[in-house]
């Protein structure tokens, strides 16, 4: 440590002066006995600390759990980088990305893995830009290996308690409630820590951030979940329908396990496969520990939430349910919604995202009064690179508006704000092989395996914001069937091509840099551009359910053939504007193979009572706006 301290005194002081001069800030004289501190200009911390000479450590914590049932508590490993100035008294907060991916799938658009290039047990290559950018600004960065991955012991459990509690071990250590050791077995204390930690991460990493937040652990000050699952049931199921089957949960555990440990961890995966309920798709106790929404009342951290509205991997109902719960519990929060799929904001709106993230962490972790919480709560991408801000989401002024299914004389049925005057029935037969394109295309043509309903061309824009719901009165001639619904915008327009390769972005060959570099690690990443395409229609949102789960996702109750029931199920949340001249389409199907992994086998014939069936749209402006649009 003496050597590190000397390096800081001789190196960072010069760097500080150079950087501050470049910024037009005069370096402040500092007494020899005054500890170093951050420098703030224009409401943000400045890069006045070194990166190449930052302190790098790999530490190990005995956890509170035993995921592999070997009689020993699992050891959680993490890599830590902090400014050399922390050895001279700088108190630094932590930015942490807990992940299962650091040695397998790896991180970011360029799939960066952790790398110890010289074999000294310390990282030389750190994935992502957080270390390059934030360490010079007075932060420490932790990249934590989730239980059973990379340098941590145990076995992954796919968002069960052992996964969920992995990062909590490090936060407890940072705040003096746990013991960490280095590779030599020496106890290491976080006496440089300022008591505040922020967690960030995309996808699985984002779920780990939320999982840690809902424990209410003291010292976790803010979380930035990016496209992360919040209800693991919803990741592999939807209203009783299996969307990812064939032991997907255990397969994911296998994917993130280091290859040399996969045989060892097979008993843990086998136990997951037995308990996951692939044979029925109902909600069981297996999913309780993989549920974060119901635990939001425990959250004491602020939340900056990001999600792609067209994410078909971690679908948008994950952000919406969590967001609704945050609002109910008055958690300080902000939200970004993009038009892309499963894409990191660093690769969709890079400069603005880095600036926002910088200000967010400065406010919550460094105590910088920069006004970020006084700004609009929501940033929303309306079209490619066209962003709006709003006071909240759903957009204030939205009202749930019933739009009824109307019979048609030929071809498609209609849509209207009042139910049909006379009883009418729509009939179709389930097809387990019907493609999504067949469901959507040619809506004016009668087809045997769907019902299609079209509005007249709109006379004014119609903006929906929130979670639509389909309400059907229907019967089937079998004891079981699935139900599906699709909301479609029929109208030619240029849109983000989120279903194409890249999920809405194109990776370019040019790079830009975010932060400082060392000889083995730079903060430079390939730039991206939006991928757009012109099409005659857009699948706006969709939803499915198992008719046997009409009362509860916990209990399946068979249908009585020929008996009519009320079925109600949500579509995925959306924020979408139907333009004038476009037509709104509602497609009703039974099996939906491109949404579910196990289509129903009954080939049921269904009858829908149109007078009692509708779609409830969250229309901004409510019924008046729907009338104005010509519904």
Coordinates of C-alpha atoms in Angstrom, one line a residue:
X1 CA 0.0 0.0 0.0
X2 CA 2.9 2.4 0.6
X3 CA 4.0 2.0 -3.0
X4 CA 0.4 2.6 -4.2
X5 CA 0.2 5.7 -2.0
X6 CA 3.4 7.1 -3.4
X7 CA 2.2 6.5 -6.9
X8 CA -0.9 8.5 -6.1
X9 CA 1.0 11.4 -4.6
X10 CA 3.4 11.6 -7.6
X11 CA 1.0 10.6 -10.4
X12 CA -2.6 11.6 -9.7
X13 CA -1.7 15.1 -8.5
X14 CA -0.1 15.8 -11.8
X15 CA -3.0 14.1 -13.7
X16 CA -5.5 16.2 -11.7
X17 CA -3.8 19.4 -12.6
X18 CA -3.6 18.4 -16.3
X19 CA -7.3 17.3 -16.4
X20 CA -8.5 20.3 -14.5
X21 CA -6.6 22.7 -16.7
X22 CA -8.1 21.1 -19.8
X23 CA -11.5 21.6 -18.2
X24 CA -10.8 25.2 -17.4
X25 CA -10.8 24.5 -13.7
X26 CA -8.0 25.8 -11.5
X27 CA -6.5 23.1 -9.3
X28 CA -7.1 23.7 -5.7
X29 CA -4.2 23.7 -3.3
X30 CA -4.4 20.8 -0.8
X31 CA -2.8 20.5 2.5
X32 CA -0.6 17.5 3.0
X33 CA -2.9 16.2 5.8
X34 CA -6.1 16.8 3.9
X35 CA -7.5 13.6 2.3
X36 CA -8.2 13.8 -1.5
X37 CA -11.7 14.4 -2.7
X38 CA -13.8 14.4 -5.8
X39 CA -13.9 17.5 -8.0
X40 CA -17.3 18.6 -9.3
X41 CA -17.9 21.0 -12.2
X42 CA -21.2 21.6 -14.0
X43 CA -23.0 19.3 -11.7
X44 CA -20.8 16.2 -12.4
X45 CA -17.7 14.6 -11.0
X46 CA -14.5 15.2 -13.1
X47 CA -11.9 12.6 -14.1
X48 CA -9.1 13.7 -11.8
X49 CA -8.0 10.3 -10.6
X50 CA -5.9 7.8 -12.4
X51 CA -7.0 4.6 -14.1
X52 CA -3.8 2.9 -15.1
X53 CA -2.5 3.2 -11.5
X54 CA -5.9 2.3 -9.8
X55 CA -5.8 -0.4 -7.1
X56 CA -7.0 -3.7 -8.4
X57 CA -8.0 -6.6 -6.1
X58 CA -9.7 -10.0 -6.2
X59 CA -11.5 -10.8 -3.0
X60 CA -13.5 -13.8 -1.7
X61 CA -16.4 -13.9 0.8
X62 CA -17.9 -16.8 2.6
X63 CA -21.6 -16.7 1.8
X64 CA -24.6 -17.6 3.9
X65 CA -25.7 -20.4 1.7
X66 CA -24.7 -23.8 0.2
X67 CA -26.0 -24.0 -3.4
X68 CA -24.2 -27.3 -4.3
X69 CA -25.1 -29.1 -1.0
X70 CA -21.5 -30.1 -0.3
X71 CA -21.7 -29.1 3.3
X72 CA -19.7 -25.9 2.8
X73 CA -20.9 -22.4 2.4
X74 CA -20.3 -21.1 -1.1
X75 CA -17.6 -18.5 -1.7
X76 CA -18.5 -15.5 -3.7
X77 CA -15.6 -13.9 -5.7
X78 CA -15.4 -10.4 -7.0
X79 CA -13.0 -8.1 -8.7
X80 CA -12.5 -4.6 -7.4
X81 CA -11.0 -1.5 -8.8
X82 CA -10.7 1.7 -6.9
X83 CA -8.7 5.0 -7.3
X84 CA -5.2 4.9 -5.8
X85 CA -6.4 7.9 -3.8
X86 CA -8.5 5.7 -1.6
X87 CA -5.2 4.6 0.0
X88 CA -4.8 8.3 1.0
X89 CA -8.2 8.8 2.5
X90 CA -10.6 9.3 -0.5
X91 CA -14.0 7.8 0.4
X92 CA -15.5 6.2 -2.7
X93 CA -18.9 4.7 -3.4
X94 CA -19.2 1.5 -5.4
X95 CA -20.7 0.8 -8.8
X96 CA -21.3 -3.0 -9.0
X97 CA -22.3 -5.3 -11.8
X98 CA -23.1 -8.7 -10.5
X99 CA -23.2 -11.2 -13.3
X100 CA -23.2 -15.0 -14.1
X101 CA -21.7 -14.3 -17.6
X102 CA -18.1 -13.1 -17.0
X103 CA -16.5 -16.3 -18.2
X104 CA -19.1 -17.8 -20.5
X105 CA -21.5 -15.6 -22.5
X106 CA -19.6 -12.5 -21.5
X107 CA -20.8 -8.9 -21.5
X108 CA -21.9 -6.1 -23.9
X109 CA -22.3 -5.8 -27.6
X110 CA -18.8 -7.0 -28.1
X111 CA -19.0 -10.0 -25.7
X112 CA -16.2 -8.9 -23.4
X113 CA -15.0 -11.5 -20.8
X114 CA -13.0 -11.0 -17.7
X115 CA -9.3 -11.6 -18.5
X116 CA -6.2 -12.1 -16.3
X117 CA -3.6 -11.8 -19.0
X118 CA -0.5 -12.2 -16.9
X119 CA -1.7 -14.9 -14.5
X120 CA -1.2 -12.8 -11.3
X121 CA -4.8 -13.4 -10.1
X122 CA -5.9 -9.9 -10.9
X123 CA -8.0 -8.7 -13.8
X124 CA -6.2 -7.0 -16.7
X125 CA -9.3 -6.7 -19.0
X126 CA -12.5 -5.5 -17.4
X127 CA -15.7 -5.9 -19.4
X128 CA -17.8 -2.8 -20.2
X129 CA -16.9 0.9 -19.7
X130 CA -17.9 1.4 -16.0
X131 CA -14.3 1.0 -14.7
X132 CA -12.8 3.2 -17.4
X133 CA -15.3 6.0 -16.9
X134 CA -16.2 6.0 -13.2
X135 CA -12.9 5.1 -11.4
X136 CA -11.2 8.3 -12.6
X137 CA -14.2 10.2 -11.2
X138 CA -13.8 8.9 -7.7
X139 CA -15.8 5.6 -7.8
X140 CA -14.8 2.1 -7.1
X141 CA -16.1 -0.6 -9.4
X142 CA -17.0 -4.2 -8.5
X143 CA -17.6 -6.9 -11.0
X144 CA -19.0 -9.8 -9.0
X145 CA -19.2 -13.4 -10.1
X146 CA -22.6 -14.8 -9.2
X147 CA -22.6 -18.1 -7.2
X148 CA -21.4 -21.1 -9.3
X149 CA -19.8 -18.9 -12.0
X150 CA -16.2 -18.0 -12.9
X151 CA -14.2 -17.7 -9.6
X152 CA -17.2 -18.2 -7.2
X153 CA -17.9 -21.7 -5.9
X154 CA -21.3 -23.5 -5.7
X155 CA -23.7 -23.9 -8.6
X156 CA -26.1 -21.5 -10.4
X157 CA -29.8 -21.9 -9.5
X158 CA -31.3 -19.5 -12.1
X159 CA -32.6 -16.7 -9.9
X160 CA -33.3 -18.8 -6.8
X161 CA -32.2 -17.4 -3.5
X162 CA -28.6 -18.4 -3.9
X163 CA -28.3 -16.4 -7.1
X164 CA -30.3 -13.6 -5.7
X165 CA -28.2 -13.2 -2.5
X166 CA -24.8 -13.4 -4.2
X167 CA -24.4 -9.6 -4.5
X168 CA -25.7 -9.0 -1.0
X169 CA -22.6 -10.7 0.4
X170 CA -20.4 -8.0 -1.1
X171 CA -22.6 -5.1 0.1
X172 CA -22.5 -6.6 3.6
X173 CA -18.7 -6.6 3.4
X174 CA -18.6 -3.0 2.1
X175 CA -20.5 -2.0 5.2
X176 CA -18.6 -4.0 7.7
X177 CA -21.1 -6.9 8.1
X178 CA -19.1 -9.6 6.4
X179 CA -15.5 -10.8 6.0
X180 CA -13.6 -10.8 2.8
X181 CA -10.1 -12.3 2.1
X182 CA -7.6 -12.1 -0.7
X183 CA -6.1 -15.1 -2.4
X184 CA -3.5 -15.3 0.4
X185 CA -6.2 -15.7 3.0
X186 CA -5.6 -12.2 4.5
X187 CA -8.6 -10.3 5.8
X188 CA -9.3 -7.2 3.7
X189 CA -11.5 -4.3 5.0
X190 CA -13.4 -1.7 2.9
X191 CA -12.2 1.2 5.1
X192 CA -12.2 3.4 1.9
X193 CA -15.9 3.0 1.2
X194 CA -18.3 5.9 1.7
X195 CA -21.2 3.5 2.6
X196 CA -23.1 3.8 -0.7
X197 CA -23.4 1.3 -3.5
X198 CA -25.2 1.3 -6.8
X199 CA -25.9 -1.8 -8.8
X200 CA -26.2 -1.9 -12.6
X201 CA -26.6 -4.6 -15.2
X202 CA -28.4 -5.9 -18.3
X203 CA -30.6 -8.9 -18.5
X204 CA -29.6 -11.6 -15.9
X205 CA -27.4 -8.9 -14.3
X206 CA -30.3 -6.6 -14.2
X207 CA -32.4 -9.2 -12.4
X208 CA -29.6 -9.6 -9.8
X209 CA -29.7 -5.9 -9.2
X210 CA -33.4 -6.0 -8.6
X211 CA -33.1 -9.2 -6.5
X212 CA -30.6 -7.4 -4.3
X213 CA -32.8 -4.3 -4.0
X214 CA -35.8 -6.3 -2.8
X215 CA -33.9 -7.7 0.1
X216 CA -33.7 -4.2 1.5
X217 CA -30.0 -4.6 2.3
X218 CA -28.6 -1.5 4.0
X219 CA -25.9 0.2 1.9
X220 CA -27.6 -0.4 -1.5
X221 CA -28.5 3.1 -2.5
X222 CA -29.6 2.8 -6.1
X223 CA -30.0 0.2 -8.8
X224 CA -30.0 0.6 -12.6
X225 CA -31.7 -2.6 -14.0
X226 CA -31.5 -2.8 -17.8
X227 CA -33.9 -5.2 -19.5
X228 CA -33.9 -7.6 -16.6
X229 CA -36.5 -10.3 -15.6
X230 CA -38.6 -9.3 -12.6
X231 CA -40.9 -12.3 -12.5
X232 CA -39.1 -15.5 -13.7
X233 CA -42.5 -17.2 -14.1
X234 CA -43.2 -14.5 -16.8
X235 CA -39.9 -15.2 -18.5
X236 CA -40.8 -18.9 -19.2
X237 CA -44.6 -18.8 -18.8
X238 CA -47.5 -16.5 -19.6
X239 CA -50.9 -16.9 -17.9
X240 CA -50.5 -20.7 -17.7
X241 CA -48.9 -21.2 -21.2
X242 CA -45.4 -22.5 -21.4
X243 CA -43.4 -20.0 -23.5
X244 CA -40.0 -21.5 -22.9
X245 CA -40.1 -25.2 -22.0
X246 CA -37.9 -28.3 -22.2
X247 CA -36.2 -27.5 -18.9
X248 CA -35.2 -24.0 -20.0
X249 CA -34.5 -22.9 -16.4
X250 CA -32.0 -25.7 -15.8
X251 CA -30.5 -25.2 -19.3
X252 CA -29.8 -21.6 -18.5
X253 CA -28.0 -22.7 -15.3
X254 CA -25.9 -25.0 -17.4
X255 CA -25.1 -22.2 -19.9
X256 CA -23.6 -19.9 -17.2
X257 CA -21.6 -22.6 -15.4
X258 CA -18.0 -22.9 -16.4
X259 CA -17.7 -26.0 -18.7
X260 CA -15.3 -27.8 -16.3
X261 CA -17.9 -27.6 -13.5
X262 CA -21.0 -28.6 -15.5
X263 CA -20.9 -32.3 -14.6
X264 CA -20.3 -31.4 -10.9
X265 CA -23.4 -29.1 -10.9
X266 CA -25.7 -31.6 -12.8
X267 CA -27.5 -32.7 -9.6
X268 CA -28.5 -29.1 -8.9
X269 CA -29.8 -28.7 -12.4
X270 CA -31.7 -32.0 -12.2
X271 CA -33.4 -30.8 -9.1
X272 CA -34.4 -27.6 -10.9
X273 CA -35.8 -29.6 -13.8
X274 CA -37.9 -31.7 -11.5
X275 CA -39.4 -28.6 -9.8
X276 CA -40.0 -26.3 -12.7
X277 CA -43.4 -27.6 -13.6
X278 CA -42.8 -28.0 -17.4
X279 CA -45.5 -30.6 -17.4
X280 CA -48.3 -28.1 -16.6
X281 CA -47.1 -24.5 -16.7
X282 CA -49.0 -23.5 -13.5
X283 CA -47.5 -21.1 -10.9
X284 CA -46.0 -23.0 -7.9
X285 CA -43.8 -22.3 -4.9
X286 CA -40.8 -22.8 -7.3
X287 CA -41.5 -19.3 -8.7
X288 CA -42.0 -17.4 -5.4
X289 CA -38.2 -17.0 -4.8
X290 CA -37.8 -16.0 -8.4
X291 CA -40.4 -13.2 -8.0
X292 CA -39.3 -9.6 -7.2
X293 CA -42.5 -7.6 -7.8
X294 CA -44.2 -8.7 -4.7
X295 CA -41.1 -7.8 -2.7
X296 CA -40.9 -4.2 -3.9
X297 CA -42.2 -2.9 -0.5
X298 CA -38.7 -3.9 0.9
X299 CA -36.9 -1.6 -1.6
X300 CA -35.0 1.3 -0.1
X301 CA -32.9 2.1 -3.1
X302 CA -33.8 4.4 -5.9
X303 CA -34.3 2.9 -9.4
X304 CA -33.4 4.0 -12.9
X305 CA -35.1 1.4 -15.0
X306 CA -34.5 0.8 -18.8
X307 CA -36.4 -1.5 -21.1
X308 CA -37.0 -2.0 -24.9
X309 CA -40.6 -1.9 -25.7
X310 CA -40.0 -4.4 -28.4
X311 CA -37.8 -6.8 -26.3
X312 CA -39.0 -10.3 -27.2
X313 CA -36.4 -11.9 -24.9
X314 CA -37.2 -10.3 -21.6
X315 CA -40.6 -9.0 -22.6
X316 CA -41.9 -5.6 -21.5
X317 CA -44.3 -7.0 -18.8
X318 CA -41.2 -7.4 -16.7
X319 CA -40.5 -3.7 -16.5
X320 CA -44.2 -2.7 -16.3
X321 CA -45.1 -4.9 -13.3
X322 CA -42.0 -3.8 -11.4
X323 CA -42.6 -0.1 -12.4
X324 CA -46.2 -0.2 -11.2
X325 CA -45.1 -1.7 -7.9
X326 CA -42.4 1.0 -7.5
X327 CA -45.1 3.7 -8.0
X328 CA -47.4 2.1 -5.5
X329 CA -44.6 2.2 -2.9
X330 CA -43.3 5.7 -3.8
X331 CA -39.8 4.5 -4.6
X332 CA -37.7 7.3 -6.2
X333 CA -37.5 6.3 -9.8
X334 CA -36.9 7.1 -13.5
X335 CA -37.7 5.1 -16.6
X336 CA -36.3 4.9 -20.1
X337 CA -38.3 3.1 -22.8
X338 CA -36.8 2.5 -26.3
X339 CA -38.1 1.1 -29.5
X340 CA -35.4 -1.6 -29.7
X341 CA -35.4 -5.2 -28.6
X342 CA -32.9 -6.6 -26.1
X343 CA -30.4 -3.8 -26.6
X344 CA -28.3 -1.9 -24.0
X345 CA -28.9 1.9 -23.9
X346 CA -25.1 2.2 -24.3
X347 CA -25.7 0.8 -27.8
X348 CA -28.9 2.7 -28.6
X349 CA -28.5 6.2 -27.2
X350 CA -24.9 6.2 -26.0
X351 CA -24.0 9.8 -25.3
X352 CA -27.2 10.7 -23.5
X353 CA -27.2 7.4 -21.6
X354 CA -23.7 7.9 -20.3
X355 CA -24.5 11.5 -19.3
X356 CA -27.7 10.4 -17.5
X357 CA -26.0 7.5 -15.8
X358 CA -23.1 9.8 -14.7
X359 CA -25.5 12.3 -13.2
X360 CA -27.6 9.6 -11.6
X361 CA -24.7 8.0 -9.8
X362 CA -23.3 11.4 -8.9
X363 CA -26.6 12.4 -7.2
X364 CA -27.3 9.1 -5.4
X365 CA -23.8 7.9 -4.6
X366 CA -21.6 11.1 -4.4
X367 CA -24.3 13.5 -3.1
X368 CA -23.9 15.9 -6.0
X369 CA -26.9 18.3 -6.2
X370 CA -27.4 18.3 -10.0
X371 CA -31.2 18.4 -10.2
X372 CA -31.6 15.1 -12.0
X373 CA -34.6 14.2 -9.8
X374 CA -36.3 17.4 -10.8
X375 CA -36.4 16.5 -14.5
X376 CA -39.2 14.5 -16.2
X377 CA -39.5 11.0 -14.9
X378 CA -39.7 9.3 -18.2
X379 CA -37.6 9.3 -21.5
X380 CA -39.4 7.5 -24.3
X381 CA -38.3 6.8 -27.8
X382 CA -41.2 7.4 -30.2
X383 CA -39.4 6.5 -33.4
X384 CA -35.8 5.9 -34.4
X385 CA -33.7 8.3 -32.4
X386 CA -36.7 10.6 -31.7
X387 CA -37.1 10.8 -27.9
X388 CA -39.8 12.4 -25.8
X389 CA -39.9 13.2 -22.1
X390 CA -43.0 12.7 -19.9
X391 CA -44.0 13.3 -16.3
X392 CA -44.7 9.6 -15.7
X393 CA -45.6 6.3 -17.3
X394 CA -48.3 5.3 -18.3
X395 CA -48.6 8.8 -19.8
X396 CA -50.7 11.0 -17.5
X397 CA -54.2 11.3 -18.9
X398 CA -54.5 7.7 -20.2
X399 CA -57.8 6.0 -19.4
X400 CA -58.8 2.4 -20.0
X401 CA -61.2 2.4 -22.9
X402 CA -63.3 -0.5 -24.1
X403 CA -63.2 -1.2 -27.8
X404 CA -65.7 -3.8 -28.8
X405 CA -65.5 -6.6 -31.3
X406 CA -68.1 -6.2 -34.1
X407 CA -69.4 -8.7 -36.6
X408 CA -68.5 -8.3 -40.3
X409 CA -70.7 -9.0 -43.2
X410 CA -67.7 -10.2 -45.3
X411 CA -64.1 -10.5 -44.3
X412 CA -63.0 -9.0 -41.1
X413 CA -65.2 -7.8 -38.3
X414 CA -65.1 -4.2 -37.0
X415 CA -64.1 -2.3 -33.9
X416 CA -66.3 0.2 -32.1
X417 CA -66.8 2.0 -28.8
X418 CA -70.2 0.4 -28.2
X419 CA -71.1 -3.3 -28.4
X420 CA -72.9 -4.7 -31.4
X421 CA -76.7 -4.2 -31.0
X422 CA -77.6 -7.8 -31.6
X423 CA -75.9 -11.0 -30.4
X424 CA -73.3 -12.3 -32.8
X425 CA -70.8 -15.1 -32.8
X426 CA -67.4 -15.5 -34.3
X427 CA -66.1 -19.1 -34.8
X428 CA -62.7 -20.5 -35.6
X429 CA -60.7 -23.7 -35.0
X430 CA -57.4 -23.9 -33.2
X431 CA -54.3 -24.6 -35.3
X432 CA -51.1 -25.5 -33.5
X433 CA -49.1 -24.9 -36.7
X434 CA -50.5 -21.5 -37.7
X435 CA -47.7 -19.0 -38.2
X436 CA -47.7 -15.5 -36.8
X437 CA -47.6 -14.1 -40.4
X438 CA -50.7 -16.1 -41.3
X439 CA -52.4 -14.7 -38.3
X440 CA -51.6 -11.1 -39.1
X441 CA -51.5 -10.8 -42.9
X442 CA -54.6 -10.3 -45.1
X443 CA -56.9 -9.3 -42.3
X444 CA -59.8 -8.7 -44.7
X445 CA -59.8 -12.4 -45.8
X446 CA -61.7 -14.9 -43.7
X447 CA -59.5 -17.6 -42.4
X448 CA -60.5 -20.8 -40.5
X449 CA -58.0 -20.5 -37.6
X450 CA -58.4 -16.9 -36.5
X451 CA -60.8 -14.0 -36.1
X452 CA -59.8 -10.6 -37.4
X453 CA -61.3 -7.2 -36.5
X454 CA -60.4 -3.9 -38.1
X455 CA -61.2 -0.3 -37.4
X456 CA -61.9 2.2 -40.1
X457 CA -58.9 4.3 -41.1
X458 CA -58.2 6.6 -38.2
X459 CA -59.1 10.3 -38.6
X460 CA -56.7 11.4 -35.8
X461 CA -53.8 9.9 -33.9
X462 CA -54.6 7.4 -31.2
X463 CA -52.0 7.1 -28.5
X464 CA -52.1 4.0 -26.1
X465 CA -49.9 4.0 -23.0
X466 CA -49.9 1.1 -20.6
X467 CA -51.2 -2.5 -20.5
X468 CA -54.1 -3.5 -22.9
X469 CA -56.4 -6.3 -21.8
X470 CA -58.5 -8.7 -23.9
X471 CA -61.9 -9.7 -22.5
X472 CA -63.6 -12.6 -24.3
X473 CA -66.8 -14.4 -23.7
X474 CA -66.2 -17.8 -25.4
X475 CA -66.7 -21.5 -25.4
X476 CA -64.8 -24.5 -26.8
X477 CA -65.7 -28.0 -27.7
X478 CA -62.7 -29.4 -25.7
X479 CA -61.7 -29.4 -22.1
X480 CA -58.6 -27.4 -22.8
X481 CA -57.4 -24.8 -25.3
X482 CA -55.1 -21.8 -25.4
X483 CA -56.2 -18.3 -26.3
X484 CA -54.1 -15.6 -28.0
X485 CA -54.6 -12.0 -29.1
X486 CA -52.5 -9.6 -31.3
X487 CA -52.9 -5.8 -31.6
X488 CA -51.7 -4.7 -35.0
X489 CA -51.2 -1.3 -36.7
X490 CA -52.1 -1.7 -40.4
X491 CA -50.4 1.2 -42.1
X492 CA -47.2 1.8 -44.1
X493 CA -44.5 3.5 -42.1
X494 CA -40.8 3.5 -41.3
X495 CA -40.1 1.9 -38.0
X496 CA -37.2 0.6 -35.9
X497 CA -36.5 -2.9 -37.3
X498 CA -36.4 -4.6 -34.0
X499 CA -37.1 -8.1 -35.4
X500 CA -34.2 -8.0 -37.7
X501 CA -30.6 -8.9 -36.8
X502 CA -29.3 -6.6 -34.1
X503 CA -32.8 -6.1 -32.7
X504 CA -32.9 -2.5 -34.0
X505 CA -29.3 -1.5 -34.2
X506 CA -26.4 -2.0 -36.6
X507 CA -22.9 -2.3 -35.2
X508 CA -20.4 -0.1 -37.1
X509 CA -16.7 -0.5 -37.5
X510 CA -15.9 2.9 -36.0
X511 CA -15.3 3.3 -32.2
X512 CA -15.6 6.0 -29.6
X513 CA -14.1 6.0 -26.1
X514 CA -15.6 6.6 -22.7
X515 CA -13.1 7.0 -20.0
X516 CA -9.4 6.4 -19.5
X517 CA -7.3 3.4 -20.5
X518 CA -4.5 1.2 -19.3
X519 CA -2.1 -0.8 -21.4
X520 CA -4.5 -3.8 -21.3
X521 CA -7.9 -2.1 -21.2
X522 CA -9.4 0.8 -23.0
X523 CA -12.9 2.3 -22.8
X524 CA -13.4 2.2 -26.6
X525 CA -16.4 0.5 -28.1
X526 CA -17.9 0.1 -31.6
X527 CA -20.5 2.7 -32.5
X528 CA -24.0 1.8 -33.6
X529 CA -26.7 3.1 -35.8
X530 CA -30.4 2.5 -35.8
X531 CA -31.7 -0.2 -38.2
X532 CA -35.0 1.0 -39.7
X533 CA -37.3 -0.5 -42.3
X534 CA -40.5 0.5 -44.0
X535 CA -43.4 -2.0 -43.6
X536 CA -47.1 -2.1 -44.2
X537 CA -48.0 -3.2 -40.7
X538 CA -46.5 -3.4 -37.2
X539 CA -47.3 -6.0 -34.5
X540 CA -47.9 -3.6 -31.7
X541 CA -48.4 -6.1 -28.8
X542 CA -49.7 -9.6 -28.0
X543 CA -50.8 -11.8 -25.2
X544 CA -51.7 -15.5 -24.5
X545 CA -53.3 -17.6 -21.8
X546 CA -54.2 -21.2 -21.1
X547 CA -58.0 -21.3 -20.9
X548 CA -57.8 -23.8 -17.9
X549 CA -56.0 -21.0 -16.0
X550 CA -58.9 -18.5 -16.4
X551 CA -59.4 -18.2 -12.7
X552 CA -55.8 -18.5 -11.5
X553 CA -52.3 -19.2 -12.8
X554 CA -51.9 -21.5 -9.8
X555 CA -54.8 -23.9 -10.5
X556 CA -55.9 -25.3 -13.8
X557 CA -59.6 -26.0 -14.1
X558 CA -60.8 -28.0 -17.2
X559 CA -63.4 -26.5 -19.5
X560 CA -66.8 -28.0 -19.8
X561 CA -67.2 -28.5 -23.6
X562 CA -69.8 -26.1 -25.0
X563 CA -70.1 -24.0 -21.9
X564 CA -69.3 -20.3 -22.2
X565 CA -66.8 -18.6 -19.9
X566 CA -65.3 -15.1 -19.4
X567 CA -61.7 -15.0 -20.3
X568 CA -59.5 -11.9 -19.4
X569 CA -55.8 -11.7 -20.1
X570 CA -53.3 -8.8 -20.5
X571 CA -51.3 -8.1 -23.6
X572 CA -47.7 -6.9 -23.2
X573 CA -47.5 -3.2 -22.2
X574 CA -46.9 -0.7 -24.9
X575 CA -46.6 3.0 -25.7
X576 CA -47.7 3.5 -29.3
X577 CA -49.3 6.0 -31.5
X578 CA -51.5 4.8 -34.3
X579 CA -51.3 7.5 -37.0
X580 CA -54.1 9.0 -39.0
X581 CA -55.1 6.9 -42.0
X582 CA -53.9 3.7 -40.3
X583 CA -56.2 0.9 -39.2
X584 CA -56.2 -0.8 -35.8
X585 CA -56.4 -4.6 -36.0
X586 CA -57.3 -7.1 -33.3
X587 CA -56.5 -10.7 -34.1
X588 CA -57.9 -13.5 -31.9
X589 CA -56.4 -17.0 -32.1
X590 CA -56.0 -20.1 -29.9
X591 CA -52.6 -21.6 -30.1
X592 CA -49.8 -19.1 -30.8
X593 CA -46.7 -21.2 -31.7
X594 CA -44.3 -18.3 -32.1
X595 CA -45.2 -17.1 -28.6
X596 CA -45.3 -20.4 -26.8
X597 CA -43.0 -23.5 -26.9
X598 CA -45.8 -26.0 -26.4
X599 CA -48.9 -25.3 -28.5
X600 CA -52.2 -26.9 -27.4
X601 CA -53.0 -30.3 -29.0
X602 CA -56.8 -30.3 -28.7
X603 CA -57.6 -28.5 -32.0
X604 CA -60.6 -27.1 -30.3
X605 CA -63.4 -25.3 -32.1
X606 CA -64.1 -22.0 -30.4
X607 CA -67.1 -19.6 -30.5
X608 CA -66.7 -16.0 -29.3
X609 CA -69.7 -14.0 -28.2
X610 CA -68.9 -10.7 -29.8
X611 CA -71.5 -8.6 -28.0
X612 CA -69.7 -9.4 -24.7
X613 CA -66.1 -9.3 -26.0
X614 CA -63.7 -6.4 -26.3
X615 CA -60.2 -5.1 -26.0
X616 CA -59.5 -2.6 -23.3
X617 CA -57.0 0.0 -24.6
X618 CA -55.1 2.4 -22.3
X619 CA -55.9 5.4 -24.5
X620 CA -54.3 8.8 -23.7
X621 CA -57.3 11.0 -23.6
X622 CA -59.7 8.1 -23.0
X623 CA -63.0 7.7 -24.8
X624 CA -62.9 11.3 -26.1
X625 CA -59.6 10.7 -27.9
X626 CA -60.9 7.4 -29.3
X627 CA -64.0 9.2 -30.6
X628 CA -61.9 11.9 -32.2
X629 CA -59.8 9.2 -33.9
X630 CA -62.9 7.7 -35.5
X631 CA -63.4 4.5 -33.4

